[in-house]
Coordinates of C-alpha atoms and ligand atoms in Angstrom, one line a residue:
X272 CA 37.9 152.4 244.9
X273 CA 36.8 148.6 245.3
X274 CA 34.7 147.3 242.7
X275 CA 31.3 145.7 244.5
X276 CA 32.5 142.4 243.2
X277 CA 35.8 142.2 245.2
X278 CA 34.3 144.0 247.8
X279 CA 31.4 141.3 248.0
X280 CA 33.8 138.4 248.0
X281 CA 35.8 139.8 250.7
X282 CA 33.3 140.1 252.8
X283 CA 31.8 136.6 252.1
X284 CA 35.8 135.8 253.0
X285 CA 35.9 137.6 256.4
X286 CA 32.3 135.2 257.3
X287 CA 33.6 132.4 256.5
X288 CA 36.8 132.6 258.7
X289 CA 34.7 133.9 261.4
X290 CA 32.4 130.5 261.0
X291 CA 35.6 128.5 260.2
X292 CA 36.6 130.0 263.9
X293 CA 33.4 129.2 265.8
X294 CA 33.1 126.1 264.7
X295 CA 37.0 125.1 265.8
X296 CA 36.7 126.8 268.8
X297 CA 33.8 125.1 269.8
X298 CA 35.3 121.8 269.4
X299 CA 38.1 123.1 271.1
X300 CA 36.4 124.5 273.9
X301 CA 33.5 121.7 273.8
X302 CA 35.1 118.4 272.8
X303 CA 34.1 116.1 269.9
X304 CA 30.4 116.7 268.6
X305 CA 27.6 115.8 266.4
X306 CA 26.9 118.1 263.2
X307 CA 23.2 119.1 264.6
X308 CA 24.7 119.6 268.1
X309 CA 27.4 122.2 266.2
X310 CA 24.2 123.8 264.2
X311 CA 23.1 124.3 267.5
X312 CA 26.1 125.7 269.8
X313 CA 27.2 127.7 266.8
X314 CA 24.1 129.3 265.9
X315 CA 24.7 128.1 262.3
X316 CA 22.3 126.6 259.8
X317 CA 22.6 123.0 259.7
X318 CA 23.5 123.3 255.5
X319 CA 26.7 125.3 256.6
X320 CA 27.8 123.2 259.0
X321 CA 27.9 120.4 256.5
X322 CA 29.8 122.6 254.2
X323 CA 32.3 124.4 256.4
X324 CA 33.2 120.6 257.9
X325 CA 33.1 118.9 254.9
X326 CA 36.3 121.3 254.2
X327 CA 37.8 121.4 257.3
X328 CA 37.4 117.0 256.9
X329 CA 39.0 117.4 253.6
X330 CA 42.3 119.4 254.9
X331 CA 43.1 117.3 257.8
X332 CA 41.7 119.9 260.7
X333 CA 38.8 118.1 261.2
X334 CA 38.6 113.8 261.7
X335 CA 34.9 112.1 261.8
X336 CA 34.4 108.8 263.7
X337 CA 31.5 106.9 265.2
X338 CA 31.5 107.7 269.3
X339 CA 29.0 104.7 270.3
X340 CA 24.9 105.2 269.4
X341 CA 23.9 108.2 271.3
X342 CA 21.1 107.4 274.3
X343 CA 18.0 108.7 271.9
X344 CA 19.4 106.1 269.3
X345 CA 19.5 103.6 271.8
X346 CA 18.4 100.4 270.2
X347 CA 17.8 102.3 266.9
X348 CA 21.4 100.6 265.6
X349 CA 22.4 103.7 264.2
X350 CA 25.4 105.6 265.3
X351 CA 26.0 109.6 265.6
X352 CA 29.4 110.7 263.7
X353 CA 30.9 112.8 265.7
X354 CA 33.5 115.8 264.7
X355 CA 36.6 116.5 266.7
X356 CA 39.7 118.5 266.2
X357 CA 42.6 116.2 264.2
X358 CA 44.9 118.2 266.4
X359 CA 46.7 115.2 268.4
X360 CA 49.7 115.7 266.0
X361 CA 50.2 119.3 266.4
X362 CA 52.3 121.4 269.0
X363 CA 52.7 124.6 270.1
X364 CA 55.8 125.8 270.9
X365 CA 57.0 129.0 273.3
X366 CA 60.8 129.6 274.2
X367 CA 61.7 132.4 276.9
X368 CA 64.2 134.2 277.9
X369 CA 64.4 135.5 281.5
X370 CA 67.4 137.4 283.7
X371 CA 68.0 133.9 284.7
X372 CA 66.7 131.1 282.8
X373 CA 65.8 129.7 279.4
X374 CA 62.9 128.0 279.3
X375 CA 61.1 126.3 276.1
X376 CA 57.7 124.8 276.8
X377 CA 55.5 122.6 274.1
X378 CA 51.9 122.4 275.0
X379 CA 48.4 120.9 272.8
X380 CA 46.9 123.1 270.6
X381 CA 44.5 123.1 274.0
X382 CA 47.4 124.0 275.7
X383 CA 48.3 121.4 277.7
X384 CA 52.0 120.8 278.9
X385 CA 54.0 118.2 276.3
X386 CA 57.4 119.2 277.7
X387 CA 58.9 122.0 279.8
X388 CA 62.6 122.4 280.2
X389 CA 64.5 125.1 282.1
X390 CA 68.1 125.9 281.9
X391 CA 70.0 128.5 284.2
X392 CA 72.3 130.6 281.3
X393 CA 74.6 132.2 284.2
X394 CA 73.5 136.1 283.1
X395 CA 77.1 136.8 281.4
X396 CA 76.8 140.6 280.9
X397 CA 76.6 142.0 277.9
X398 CA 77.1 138.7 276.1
X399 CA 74.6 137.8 274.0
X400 CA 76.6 134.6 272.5
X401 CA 76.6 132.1 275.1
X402 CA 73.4 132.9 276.5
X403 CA 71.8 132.1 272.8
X404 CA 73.8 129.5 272.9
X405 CA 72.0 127.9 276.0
X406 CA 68.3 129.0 274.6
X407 CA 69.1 127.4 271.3
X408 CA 69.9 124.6 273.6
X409 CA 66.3 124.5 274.9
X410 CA 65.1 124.6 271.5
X411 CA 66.8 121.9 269.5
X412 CA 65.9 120.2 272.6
X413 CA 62.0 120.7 272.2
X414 CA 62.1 120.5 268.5
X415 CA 63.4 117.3 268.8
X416 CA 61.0 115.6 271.7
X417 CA 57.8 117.7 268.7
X418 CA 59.5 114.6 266.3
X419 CA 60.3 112.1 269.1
X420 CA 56.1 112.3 270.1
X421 CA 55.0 112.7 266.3
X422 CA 53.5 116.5 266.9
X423 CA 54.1 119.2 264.1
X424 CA 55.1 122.6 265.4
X425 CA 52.3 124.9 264.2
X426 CA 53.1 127.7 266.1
X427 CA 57.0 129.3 267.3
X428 CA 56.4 132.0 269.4
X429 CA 59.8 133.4 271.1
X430 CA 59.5 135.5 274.2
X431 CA 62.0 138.1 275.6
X432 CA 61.6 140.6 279.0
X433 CA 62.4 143.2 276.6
X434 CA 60.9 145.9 274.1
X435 CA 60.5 144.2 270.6
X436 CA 60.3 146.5 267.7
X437 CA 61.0 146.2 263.9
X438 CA 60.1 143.8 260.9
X439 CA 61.7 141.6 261.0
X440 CA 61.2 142.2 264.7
X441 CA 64.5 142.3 266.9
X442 CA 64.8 143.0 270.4
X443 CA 65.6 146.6 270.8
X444 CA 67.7 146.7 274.1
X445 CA 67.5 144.4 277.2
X446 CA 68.5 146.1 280.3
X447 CA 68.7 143.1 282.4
X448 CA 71.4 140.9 280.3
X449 CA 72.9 144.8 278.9
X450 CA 72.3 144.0 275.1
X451 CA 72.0 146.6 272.5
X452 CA 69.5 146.3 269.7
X453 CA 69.8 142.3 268.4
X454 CA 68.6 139.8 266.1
X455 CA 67.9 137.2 268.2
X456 CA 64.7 135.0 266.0
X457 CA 68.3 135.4 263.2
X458 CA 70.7 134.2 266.0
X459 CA 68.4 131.7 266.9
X460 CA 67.7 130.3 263.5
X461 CA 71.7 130.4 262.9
X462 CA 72.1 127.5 265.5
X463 CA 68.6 125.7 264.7
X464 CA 67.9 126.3 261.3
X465 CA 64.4 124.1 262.2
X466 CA 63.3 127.7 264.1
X467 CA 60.2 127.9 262.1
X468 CA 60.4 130.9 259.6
X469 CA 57.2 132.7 261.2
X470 CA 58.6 132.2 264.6
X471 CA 56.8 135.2 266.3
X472 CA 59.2 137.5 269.2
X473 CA 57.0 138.9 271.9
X474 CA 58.0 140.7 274.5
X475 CA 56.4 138.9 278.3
X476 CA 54.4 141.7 279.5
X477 CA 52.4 142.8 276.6
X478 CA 51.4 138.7 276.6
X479 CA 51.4 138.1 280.8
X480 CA 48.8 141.5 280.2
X481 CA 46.8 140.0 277.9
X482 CA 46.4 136.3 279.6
X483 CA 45.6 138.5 283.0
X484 CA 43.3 140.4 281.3
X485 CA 41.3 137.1 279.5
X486 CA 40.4 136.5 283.4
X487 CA 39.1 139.6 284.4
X488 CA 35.6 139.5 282.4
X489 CA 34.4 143.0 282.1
X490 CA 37.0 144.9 282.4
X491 CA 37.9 146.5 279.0
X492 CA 40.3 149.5 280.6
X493 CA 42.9 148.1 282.3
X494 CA 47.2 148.6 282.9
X495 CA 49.6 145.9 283.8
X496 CA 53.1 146.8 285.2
X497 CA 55.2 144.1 286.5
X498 CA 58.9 144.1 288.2
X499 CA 60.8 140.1 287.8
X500 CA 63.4 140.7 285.2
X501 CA 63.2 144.7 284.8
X502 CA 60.0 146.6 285.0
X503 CA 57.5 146.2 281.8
X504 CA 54.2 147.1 281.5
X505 CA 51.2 147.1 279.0
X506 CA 48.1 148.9 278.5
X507 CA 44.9 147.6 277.6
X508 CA 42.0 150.0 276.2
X509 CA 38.7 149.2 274.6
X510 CA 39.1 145.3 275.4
X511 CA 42.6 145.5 273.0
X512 CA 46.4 145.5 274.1
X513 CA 47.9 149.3 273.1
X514 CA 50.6 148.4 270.3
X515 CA 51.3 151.8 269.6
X516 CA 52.4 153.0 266.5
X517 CA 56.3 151.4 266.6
X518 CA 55.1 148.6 268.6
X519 CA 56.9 150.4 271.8
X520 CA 53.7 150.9 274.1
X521 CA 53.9 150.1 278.0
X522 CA 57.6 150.9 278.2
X523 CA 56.5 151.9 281.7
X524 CA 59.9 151.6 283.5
X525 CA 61.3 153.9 281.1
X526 CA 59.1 156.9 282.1
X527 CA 61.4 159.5 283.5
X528 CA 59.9 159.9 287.1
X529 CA 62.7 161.6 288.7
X530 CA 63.6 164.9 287.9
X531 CA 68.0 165.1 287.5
X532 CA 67.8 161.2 288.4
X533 CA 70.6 158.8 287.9
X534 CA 71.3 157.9 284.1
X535 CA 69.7 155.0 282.7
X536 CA 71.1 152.5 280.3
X537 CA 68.2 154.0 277.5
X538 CA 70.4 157.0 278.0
X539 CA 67.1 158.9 279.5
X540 CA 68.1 159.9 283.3
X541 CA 65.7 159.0 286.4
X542 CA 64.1 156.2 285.0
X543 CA 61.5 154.2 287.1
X544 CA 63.4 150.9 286.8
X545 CA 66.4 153.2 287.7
X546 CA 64.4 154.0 291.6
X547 CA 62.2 150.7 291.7
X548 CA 64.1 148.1 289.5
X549 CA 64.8 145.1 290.8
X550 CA 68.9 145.2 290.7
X551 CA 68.3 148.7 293.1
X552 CA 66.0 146.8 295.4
X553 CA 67.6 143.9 296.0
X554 CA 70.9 145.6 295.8
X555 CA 69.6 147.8 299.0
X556 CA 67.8 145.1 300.8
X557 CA 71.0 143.3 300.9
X558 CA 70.0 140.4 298.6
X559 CA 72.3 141.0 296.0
X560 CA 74.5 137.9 297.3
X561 CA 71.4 135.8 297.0
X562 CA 70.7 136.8 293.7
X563 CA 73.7 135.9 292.5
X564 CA 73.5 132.3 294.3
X565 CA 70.5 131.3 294.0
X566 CA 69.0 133.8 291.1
X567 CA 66.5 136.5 290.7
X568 CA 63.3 134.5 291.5
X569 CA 64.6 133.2 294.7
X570 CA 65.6 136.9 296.0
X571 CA 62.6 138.7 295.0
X572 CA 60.9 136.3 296.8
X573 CA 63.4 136.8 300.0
X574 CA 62.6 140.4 299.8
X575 CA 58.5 140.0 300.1
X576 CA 59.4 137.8 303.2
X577 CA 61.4 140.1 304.8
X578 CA 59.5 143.0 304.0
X579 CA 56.4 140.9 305.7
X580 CA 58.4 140.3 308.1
X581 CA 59.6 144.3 308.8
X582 CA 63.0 143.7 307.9
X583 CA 64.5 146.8 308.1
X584 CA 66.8 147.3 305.0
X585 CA 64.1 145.6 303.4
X586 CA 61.5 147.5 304.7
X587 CA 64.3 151.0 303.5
X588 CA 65.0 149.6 300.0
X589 CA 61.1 149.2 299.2
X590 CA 59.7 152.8 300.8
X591 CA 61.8 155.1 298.3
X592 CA 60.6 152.4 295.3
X593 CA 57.1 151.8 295.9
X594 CA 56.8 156.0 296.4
X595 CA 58.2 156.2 292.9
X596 CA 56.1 153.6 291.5
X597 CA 52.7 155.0 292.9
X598 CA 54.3 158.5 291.0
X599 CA 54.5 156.9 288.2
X600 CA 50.9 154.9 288.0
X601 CA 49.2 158.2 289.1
X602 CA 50.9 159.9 285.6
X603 CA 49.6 156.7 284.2
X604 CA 46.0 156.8 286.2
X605 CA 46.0 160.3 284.7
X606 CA 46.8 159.4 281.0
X607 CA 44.6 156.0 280.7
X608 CA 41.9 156.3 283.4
X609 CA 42.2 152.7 283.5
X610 CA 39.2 150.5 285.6
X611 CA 41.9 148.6 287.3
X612 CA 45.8 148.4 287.3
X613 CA 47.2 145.2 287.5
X614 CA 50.5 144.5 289.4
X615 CA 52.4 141.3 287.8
X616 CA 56.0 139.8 289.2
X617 CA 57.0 140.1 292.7
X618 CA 54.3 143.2 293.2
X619 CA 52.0 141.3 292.8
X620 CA 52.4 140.0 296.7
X621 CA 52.8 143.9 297.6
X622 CA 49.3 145.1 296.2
X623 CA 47.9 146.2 299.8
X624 CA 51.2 148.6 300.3
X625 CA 51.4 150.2 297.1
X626 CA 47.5 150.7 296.9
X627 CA 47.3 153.0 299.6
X628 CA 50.3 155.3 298.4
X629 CA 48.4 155.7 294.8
X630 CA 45.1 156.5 296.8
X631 CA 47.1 159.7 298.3
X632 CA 48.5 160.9 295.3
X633 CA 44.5 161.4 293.4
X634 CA 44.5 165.0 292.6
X635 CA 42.3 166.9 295.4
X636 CA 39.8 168.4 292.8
X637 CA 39.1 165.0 291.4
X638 CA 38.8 163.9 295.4
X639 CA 36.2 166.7 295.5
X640 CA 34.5 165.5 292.3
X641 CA 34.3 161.9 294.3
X642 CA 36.9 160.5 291.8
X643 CA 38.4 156.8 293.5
X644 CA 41.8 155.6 292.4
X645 CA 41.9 152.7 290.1
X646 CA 41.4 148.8 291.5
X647 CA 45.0 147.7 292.4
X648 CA 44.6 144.1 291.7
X649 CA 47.7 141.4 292.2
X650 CA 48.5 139.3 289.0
X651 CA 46.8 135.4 289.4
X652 CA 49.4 134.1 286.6
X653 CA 53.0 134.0 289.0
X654 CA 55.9 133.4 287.3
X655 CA 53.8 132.2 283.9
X656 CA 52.3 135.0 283.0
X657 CA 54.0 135.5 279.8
X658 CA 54.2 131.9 279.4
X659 CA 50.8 131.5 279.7
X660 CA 50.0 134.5 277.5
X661 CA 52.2 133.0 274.6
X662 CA 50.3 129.7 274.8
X663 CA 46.8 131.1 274.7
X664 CA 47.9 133.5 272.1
X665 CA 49.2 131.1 269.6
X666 CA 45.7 128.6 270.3
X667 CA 43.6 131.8 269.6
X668 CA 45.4 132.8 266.5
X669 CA 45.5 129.2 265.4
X670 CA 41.8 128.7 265.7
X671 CA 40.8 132.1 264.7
X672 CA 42.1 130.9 261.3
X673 CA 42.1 127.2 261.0
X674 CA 42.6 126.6 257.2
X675 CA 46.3 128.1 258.9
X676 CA 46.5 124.7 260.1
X677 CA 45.8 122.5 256.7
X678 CA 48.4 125.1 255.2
X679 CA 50.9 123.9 258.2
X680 CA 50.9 119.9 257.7
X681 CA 52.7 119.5 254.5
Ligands
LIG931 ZN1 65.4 154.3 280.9

């Protein structure tokens, strides 16, 4: 058992964090400000405020300077010392890796864009060399502009379309690219040995569900499945993403939907990606030429036009899918009795025609009850979901804890 003492001081611990946090996020949200304008937004008592800033000064997170008198000092002489964040020389840094592309973006800690470079990998099956080989590319590439601008990297955060599991995590198996369990923050970290050591691996949708669900205020039940590269998913309950207890939670595409289906490479059979994944659609709308031309991205999009437009291959490959993804959120409806399900990728655009399909598959006694389906919302984040997600992430975690960020500079 805890002795009072240690358990006193960790709780004195746990309050000052939490103050350490609203204070930075205030000033991050807020811009520079007084000490007695912090008291105020903070809530705090003015004799904390000079305390939890006079360390925060003292480690470099925090910079003081004179902003001009302020207009009820006018003529006084005096001048108001402001507080802001000393965060011009720090970086965030987020690679991903896509069906199609590399991509490493460096953002503020506020998160705004530094540098973004993209680089097509070519999607050599099974070969997990040379496409490292290109995303290592992207990083050496941002590492280097972080020294060229005079911004330290406080935060690596590596993102994959792909379950992660493991500690050190690894990815477990990526269907799109066919790799088998792998390394890849070690592979990484073999061509750039600058790879931070805490570099996080994520995989998109658990962070595209979290950075949807930070702009749906009030909604604290809520699942996210998405279809770009593969089909992912995440579940939020309670306000909090579903880890689970090996970190494999939201493997939505993996639930097998169709009885004596066709086998899947998680060696299941009748997987949902294996009815509603990308490659089938696009490979029965006739896009798979595209796809290979001009990429995954491109097609997908092709495919909502043409279904729009009643193309009718398009119009053939998407009926059998969407069916078997309405199946599959109504198991899902069942198990999470979610508020609102939110579609992320291309499905995002096809909200209105998978909507009604769920609405017909609600169990008649819960019809009779009065029971509605779920909200089917579409995703607002595109394409950046994940990226987005990563970014906020990192600023959260960052400001949550800021004496992280004194640790960080030497
Ligand atoms: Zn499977």
């Amino acid at each position: 058992m805890m002795s009072p003492s240690r358990d006193g001081s960790r709780v004195s611990s746990d309050i000052r964090r939490h103050n350490l946090s609203l204070l930075t996020r205030q000033l991050a949200s807020n811009g520079p400000q007084s000490r007695t304008r912090l008291a105020e937004t903070t809530g705090l008592t003015k004799g904390a405020i000079t305390a939890l800033t006079a360390a925060l000064v003292e480690v470099g997170v925090l910079r003081e300077g004179d902003e001009g008198a302020s207009p009820a000092r006018a003529g006084t002489g005096r001048k108001r010392t402001l507080l802001r964040l000393a965060a011009d020389d720090m970086a965030i840094l987020v690679l991903q890796l896509d069906a199609d592309v590399a991509t490493a973006l460096l953002t503020t800690l506020a998160g705004d864009e530094l540098l973004r470079t993209e680089r097509h990998h070519g999607r050599p099956m099974g070969q997990p060399g040379p496409i490292i080989d290109v995303l290592a590319d992207t990083l050496r590439g941002a590492l280097d502009e972080a020294a060229r601008i005079g911004r330290r990297v406080l935060d690596s955060v590596v993102v994959v379309f792909a379950p992660v599991s493991g500690d050190p995590a690894i990815v477990v198996a990526d269907t799109d690219l066919d790799w088998g369990p792998i390394d890849l923050l070690g592979e990484l970290r073999a061509r750039e040995p600058r790879l931070a050591p805490d570099a996080r691996l994520c995989p998109d949708a658990a962070l595209a569900a979290q950075a949807e669900h930070s702009l749906l205020p009030g909604i604290d039940e809520m699942l996210y499945i998405k279809s770009n590269s593969g089909i992912g998913g995440a579940a939020i309950a309670g306000g909090r993403l579903v880890v689970g207890s090996r970190s494999m939670a939201g493997a939505f595409g993996h639930i097998a939907i169709v009885p004596n289906g066709e086998p899947c490479l998680c060696g299941q059979h009748g997987c949902l990606v294996t009815v509603a994944g990308p490659d089938v659609v696009l490979r029965d709308a006739g896009l798979d030429g595209l796809r290979q031309s001009a990429g995954l991205t491109v097609a997908l999009g092709e495919l909502v036009r043409r279904l729009r437009a009643g193309d009718e291959q398009a119009v053939a490959a998407w009926e059998p899918a969407s069916e078997w993804l309405a199946r599959t959120l109504s198991v899902l409806t069942l198990s999470f009795d979610p508020a609102a399900i939110v579609l992320g990728g291309y499905w995002a655009e096809l909200t209105d025609l998978v909507e009604p399909r769920l609405r017909r598959l609600v169990p008649p006694i819960a019809v009779a009850a009065g029971w509605t389906p779920p909200a089917i919302l579409a995703g607002t984040l595109g394409a950046d979901a994940a990226l987005n997600g990563a970014v906020w992430n990192a600023r959260d975690r960052l400001l949550f804890d800021p004496m992280q960020l004194s640790a960080r500079r030497d």
